[in-house]
């Protein structure tokens, strides 16, 4: 499904501010993989996501999604195949547009050649059906501006917008970190249900090590712009948070020192 071969990215090359964010990174995702990613600040997690999404072009290597080389495909064209959620609930939606209009933008651009097509009665019924799955009552507020929703409601809506037409790949960049614990759990449950129901291939960055071992089927540990640990299956099912910390130290020679990670339960 996703093949990344030997990619590297250096920002401000040839200057005193040069920084190599990713170096010789390779990975392979099978269709339906749900991978959680852990790493300290500066490990290269978000840089990896930006490279996949096309926010910038990599310096070397290749990125192939579903058999198509997207290494030099512009970001707006990749967005038809790649869904993404950010930590900030305010990203991903247009606050002055209604819930219905936001969903229509996400839906029509992927299923109709003219993204400015009229919203049909069938489309509206489809939106209501999908919103009802969130169990937040949004299906009865479709004409309400998104800017009036809570952070959790907006993030749930953004998740729905990113998956209303199932993408080939879903990137979740700490998408519950800014929410209160109760709301975060609800959005995580929605994420788990939608990814499983639609069989979406997914990469999720998280600061919660326990969560990283419980969600999905594989876990990556990142450090210094590369993947230092990739565990799945039987091996992963027996790992504890303490095991992960020990494996990180063994693989990198350093402690995992991100307080947000170490203090998460």
C-alpha positions in Angstrom: 0.0 0.0 0.0 2.7 2.5 1.0 6.4 2.0 0.1 8.9 4.6 1.2 12.5 4.0 0.1 15.6 5.7 1.5 14.0 9.2 1.9 16.0 12.1 3.3 15.2 15.8 4.0 17.5 18.6 5.1 16.2 22.0 5.8 18.3 25.1 5.1 21.1 23.0 3.4 24.5 24.6 3.0 23.9 27.1 5.8 24.8 27.2 9.5 21.1 26.5 10.2 21.1 23.2 8.2 19.2 20.5 9.9 18.7 16.9 8.7 15.1 16.0 9.8 14.9 12.6 8.0 17.8 10.5 7.0 17.7 7.3 4.8 14.2 6.3 6.1 12.4 3.3 4.5 9.2 1.6 5.5 6.4 -0.5 4.0 2.8 -0.5 5.0 0.4 -3.3 4.0 -3.2 -2.5 3.1 -5.2 -2.1 6.3 -2.2 -1.5 8.6 -2.9 0.7 11.6 0.5 1.9 12.8 1.1 4.0 15.9 4.2 6.2 16.1 6.1 7.3 19.2 9.2 9.6 19.5 10.6 12.6 21.2 10.3 16.1 19.9 12.5 16.4 16.8 12.5 12.7 16.1 11.1 13.4 12.6 7.5 12.2 13.1 5.7 15.2 11.7 8.4 15.7 9.0 7.6 12.2 7.8 3.9 13.0 7.6 4.7 16.3 5.7 6.9 14.3 3.3 4.1 11.8 2.6 1.5 14.5 2.3 3.6 16.6 -0.1 4.0 19.7 2.1 7.6 19.7 0.7 9.5 17.5 -1.7 12.1 15.1 -0.3 15.8 15.5 -1.2 16.2 11.9 -2.2 14.4 8.6 -2.2 10.9 7.7 -3.3 7.3 7.5 -2.0 4.9 5.1 -3.7 1.2 4.9 -2.6 -1.0 2.1 -3.9 1.4 1.4 -6.8 1.6 5.0 -7.9 4.8 7.0 -7.5 3.8 10.3 -5.7 7.3 11.5 -4.9 6.9 14.7 -6.9 3.1 14.9 -7.0 1.8 18.2 -5.6 0.2 18.3 -2.2 -3.3 19.2 -3.5 -3.3 16.2 -5.8 -2.1 13.8 -3.0 -5.0 15.1 -0.8 -7.5 13.2 -2.9 -5.8 9.9 -1.7 -4.5 11.0 1.7 -6.6 12.2 4.6 -4.9 14.1 7.5 -5.9 15.4 11.0 -3.8 17.7 13.1 -3.5 18.3 16.8 -5.3 21.6 16.6 -9.1 21.0 16.3 -9.4 24.3 14.5 -7.5 23.0 11.5 -9.3 21.1 8.8 -12.7 22.9 8.8 -14.0 26.2 7.6 -15.5 27.9 10.7 -17.8 30.3 8.8 -19.4 27.5 6.7 -22.0 25.2 7.9 -21.5 21.5 8.9 -23.3 20.5 5.7 -21.1 22.8 3.5 -17.9 21.5 5.1 -18.9 17.9 4.5 -20.0 18.8 1.0 -16.5 20.2 0.2 -14.8 17.1 1.4 -17.3 14.7 -0.3 -18.0 16.3 -3.7 -14.4 16.9 -4.6 -13.7 13.2 -4.4 -16.9 11.7 -5.9 -17.8 14.3 -8.6 -15.7 15.8 -11.4 -17.1 19.3 -10.5 -16.4 20.1 -6.9 -19.0 22.9 -7.1 -21.9 20.6 -7.9 -25.1 21.2 -6.1 -25.7 19.1 -2.9 -28.5 16.7 -3.8 -31.2 15.4 -1.3 -29.4 12.1 -1.6 -26.1 13.7 -0.5 -27.8 15.4 2.4 -29.3 12.1 3.6 -25.9 10.5 3.3 -24.3 13.3 5.4 -27.0 12.9 8.1 -26.4 9.2 8.2 -22.6 9.6 8.6 -23.0 12.4 11.2 -25.4 10.2 13.3 -22.5 7.7 13.7 -20.6 10.3 15.7 -23.4 10.3 18.3 -23.0 14.0 19.0 -26.4 15.2 17.6 -24.7 17.0 14.7 -27.0 15.3 12.2 -29.7 17.7 13.5 -27.5 20.8 13.3 -26.3 20.6 9.7 -27.0 24.2 8.9 -25.1 25.5 12.0 -21.7 27.2 11.4 -18.8 24.9 12.4 -17.2 27.8 14.3 -19.9 27.3 17.0 -18.9 23.7 17.7 -16.7 22.6 20.6 -13.1 21.4 19.9 -14.1 17.8 20.3 -17.1 18.2 17.9 -14.9 19.9 15.3 -12.2 17.2 15.5 -14.9 14.5 15.2 -16.3 16.4 12.1 -12.8 16.7 10.7 -12.3 13.0 11.1 -15.5 12.3 9.3 -14.6 14.8 6.5 -11.2 13.0 6.0 -12.9 9.6 5.8 -16.4 10.3 4.3 -14.8 9.1 1.0 -12.3 6.6 2.5 -8.7 7.7 1.6 -6.0 5.3 0.6 -4.0 6.5 3.6 -5.0 8.4 6.8 -2.4 10.4 8.7 -3.3 11.3 12.3 -0.9 13.8 13.9 -1.6 13.6 17.7 -5.2 14.4 16.7 -6.6 14.0 20.3 -3.7 15.7 22.2 -5.5 19.1 22.5 -8.8 17.6 23.8 -9.9 16.9 27.3 -9.5 13.3 28.4 -13.2 12.3 28.0 -13.5 13.9 24.6 -10.2 12.4 23.5 -11.4 8.9 24.4 -14.6 9.5 22.4 -12.6 10.7 19.3 -10.2 7.8 19.6 -13.1 5.3 19.8 -14.6 7.0 16.6 -11.2 6.7 15.0 -10.9 3.0 15.8 -14.4 2.3 14.5 -14.1 4.3 11.3 -10.6 2.9 10.4 -11.8 -0.7 11.1 -15.2 -0.3 9.3 -13.7 1.3 6.2 -10.5 -0.8 6.3 -8.3 2.3 6.0 -4.5 2.1 6.1 -3.5 4.5 8.9 -0.4 6.1 10.5 -1.0 7.8 13.9 1.4 9.8 15.9 0.8 9.7 19.7 2.5 10.8 22.8 0.8 8.1 24.9 2.9 4.9 25.0 0.2 2.8 26.5 -2.1 3.9 23.7 0.6 3.2 21.1 0.6 -0.5 22.2 -3.2 -0.9 22.4 -4.3 0.7 19.1 -3.6 -0.7 15.7 -1.4 -3.6 14.8 2.1 -2.1 14.6 4.1 0.4 16.5 7.1 2.5 15.3 9.6 4.2 17.6 11.4 7.1 15.9 14.6 8.9 16.8 17.0 11.2 14.8 15.0 11.1 11.7 14.6 7.4 11.4 12.6 4.4 12.6 14.6 2.6 15.3 11.9 0.0 16.2 9.1 -1.6 14.3 7.1 -4.2 16.3 3.9 -6.1 15.5 2.0 -9.3 16.1 2.9 -11.6 19.0 6.0 -9.6 19.9 4.0 -6.4 20.2 1.2 -8.0 22.2 3.5 -8.9 25.1 5.3 -5.5 25.2 4.9 -3.1 28.2 5.6 0.6 28.3 8.8 -0.3 30.3 9.8 -2.7 27.5 9.4 0.0 24.9 11.5 2.4 27.0 14.2 -0.3 27.3 14.1 -1.1 23.6 14.4 2.6 22.7 17.5 3.0 24.9 19.0 -0.2 23.4 18.4 1.0 19.9 19.5 4.6 20.3 21.8 4.6 23.3 19.7 7.4 24.8 16.8 7.8 27.1 13.3 8.7 25.8 13.1 12.1 27.5 9.9 13.6 26.3 7.9 14.5 29.5 4.5 14.3 27.7 5.3 10.7 26.7 6.7 9.6 30.0 3.9 11.1 32.0 1.1 9.7 29.8 -0.8 6.7 31.1 
